Amino acid sequence: MSLYDDAGWGAYTHDSVNLAQAVKNSYYVLTAWDGDHLIGMMRVVGDGVTISYIQDILVKKKYKRRKIGTKLLTKTIEHFKSVRQTVLLTDNKEETVGFYKAMGFEDCKDMGLISFARINRS
């Protein structure tokens, strides 16, 4: 919970039971630790064959700029190297876009694709 709180993702933390179930039901979860403190997490949903969807990549603010996110994503990419497509949605911020592009991700529009999302706000 503290990772999500630290990231300001209150939509996730208002229901700790649902968040725990979401993490449990994930196809793949990778974590980063500083001693006994959880400082980073990567969470992927998908089928493990044709698609992997990066749902969450979180690193506590005070640990950013230490390549923790890079290591989590690199290990995840390696884990899913035989999967045809890995996709994600992210904030349209220069720093975030730059990070994913540096990791080999492309904007869908540059591949002749468009993405859609439907968010249930209730």
Coordinates of C-alpha atoms in Angstrom, one line a residue:
M1 CA 0.0 0.0 0.0
S2 CA 2.8 2.5 0.8
L3 CA 4.2 2.2 -2.7
Y4 CA 0.8 3.2 -4.2
D5 CA 0.3 6.0 -1.6
D6 CA 3.8 7.3 -2.3
A7 CA 3.0 7.4 -6.0
G8 CA -0.3 9.3 -5.2
W9 CA -2.4 6.5 -6.7
G10 CA -5.2 6.9 -4.2
A11 CA -7.7 5.1 -6.6
Y12 CA -5.8 1.9 -5.7
T13 CA -5.4 2.4 -2.0
H14 CA -9.0 3.3 -1.0
D15 CA -9.8 -0.4 -1.0
S16 CA -6.9 -2.5 0.3
V17 CA -8.8 -5.8 -0.1
N18 CA -9.2 -5.1 -3.9
L19 CA -5.6 -4.0 -4.2
A20 CA -4.4 -7.2 -2.5
Q21 CA -6.6 -9.3 -4.8
A22 CA -5.4 -7.4 -7.9
V23 CA -1.7 -8.1 -7.0
K24 CA -2.5 -11.7 -6.1
N25 CA -4.2 -12.2 -9.5
S26 CA -1.4 -10.7 -11.5
Y27 CA 0.4 -12.9 -14.0
Y28 CA 3.8 -11.6 -12.8
V29 CA 5.0 -9.5 -9.9
L30 CA 8.6 -8.4 -9.4
T31 CA 9.7 -6.4 -6.3
A32 CA 12.7 -4.4 -5.2
W33 CA 13.7 -4.2 -1.5
D34 CA 16.0 -2.1 0.7
G35 CA 16.4 -4.5 3.6
D36 CA 12.9 -5.3 4.7
H37 CA 11.4 -2.2 3.1
L38 CA 9.5 -2.6 -0.2
I39 CA 10.8 0.2 -2.4
G40 CA 9.7 -0.9 -5.9
M41 CA 7.3 -3.2 -7.7
M42 CA 6.5 -4.2 -11.3
R43 CA 3.1 -5.8 -11.9
V44 CA 2.1 -7.5 -15.2
V45 CA -1.2 -8.9 -16.3
G46 CA -1.8 -11.0 -19.4
D47 CA -1.6 -14.5 -20.7
G48 CA 2.2 -15.0 -20.8
V49 CA 2.1 -16.1 -24.5
T50 CA 0.7 -13.4 -26.8
I51 CA 0.5 -10.3 -24.6
S52 CA 1.8 -8.9 -21.4
Y53 CA 0.4 -5.7 -20.1
I54 CA 2.5 -3.7 -17.6
Q55 CA -0.1 -2.6 -15.1
D56 CA 2.1 -1.0 -12.5
I57 CA 5.7 0.1 -12.2
L58 CA 6.3 1.9 -8.9
V59 CA 9.5 3.1 -7.2
K60 CA 9.3 5.1 -3.9
K61 CA 10.1 8.7 -4.6
K62 CA 13.2 8.8 -2.4
Y63 CA 14.7 5.9 -4.4
K64 CA 14.1 7.3 -7.8
R65 CA 17.0 8.0 -10.1
R66 CA 18.9 4.9 -8.8
K67 CA 18.0 2.7 -11.8
I68 CA 15.5 0.6 -9.8
G69 CA 12.7 1.1 -12.3
T70 CA 15.2 0.3 -15.1
K71 CA 16.2 -2.9 -13.4
L72 CA 12.6 -3.9 -12.8
L73 CA 11.6 -3.2 -16.4
T74 CA 14.7 -4.9 -17.8
K75 CA 14.0 -8.1 -15.9
T76 CA 10.4 -8.0 -16.9
I77 CA 11.3 -7.6 -20.6
E78 CA 13.7 -10.5 -20.3
H79 CA 11.1 -12.6 -18.6
F80 CA 8.5 -11.9 -21.4
K81 CA 11.0 -12.0 -24.3
S82 CA 9.0 -14.7 -26.1
V83 CA 5.7 -12.8 -25.8
R84 CA 4.8 -11.0 -29.0
Q85 CA 3.6 -7.7 -27.5
T86 CA 4.1 -5.9 -24.2
V87 CA 1.9 -2.9 -23.7
L88 CA 1.3 -0.2 -21.1
L89 CA -0.5 3.0 -20.5
T90 CA 1.3 5.8 -18.7
D91 CA 1.1 9.5 -17.9
N92 CA 2.0 11.8 -20.8
K93 CA 4.9 13.4 -19.0
E94 CA 8.3 14.1 -20.7
E95 CA 10.2 12.2 -18.1
T96 CA 8.0 9.1 -18.2
V97 CA 7.8 9.1 -22.0
G98 CA 11.6 9.4 -22.2
F99 CA 12.0 6.5 -19.8
Y100 CA 9.9 4.1 -21.8
K101 CA 11.3 5.2 -25.1
A102 CA 14.8 4.6 -23.7
M103 CA 13.7 1.1 -22.7
G104 CA 12.7 0.3 -26.3
F105 CA 8.9 1.1 -26.1
E106 CA 7.3 3.0 -29.0
D107 CA 4.3 5.3 -29.1
C108 CA 1.4 3.3 -30.6
K109 CA 0.7 6.1 -33.1
D110 CA 4.2 5.7 -34.5
M111 CA 3.3 2.0 -35.3
G112 CA 0.1 2.9 -37.0
L113 CA -1.9 1.9 -34.0
I114 CA -4.3 3.7 -31.6
S115 CA -5.1 2.7 -28.1
F116 CA -8.4 3.0 -26.2
A117 CA -9.2 2.9 -22.6
R118 CA -12.5 2.9 -20.6
I119 CA -12.2 3.8 -17.0
N120 CA -15.0 2.9 -14.6
R121 CA -15.1 5.9 -12.2
S122 CA -17.9 4.6 -9.9

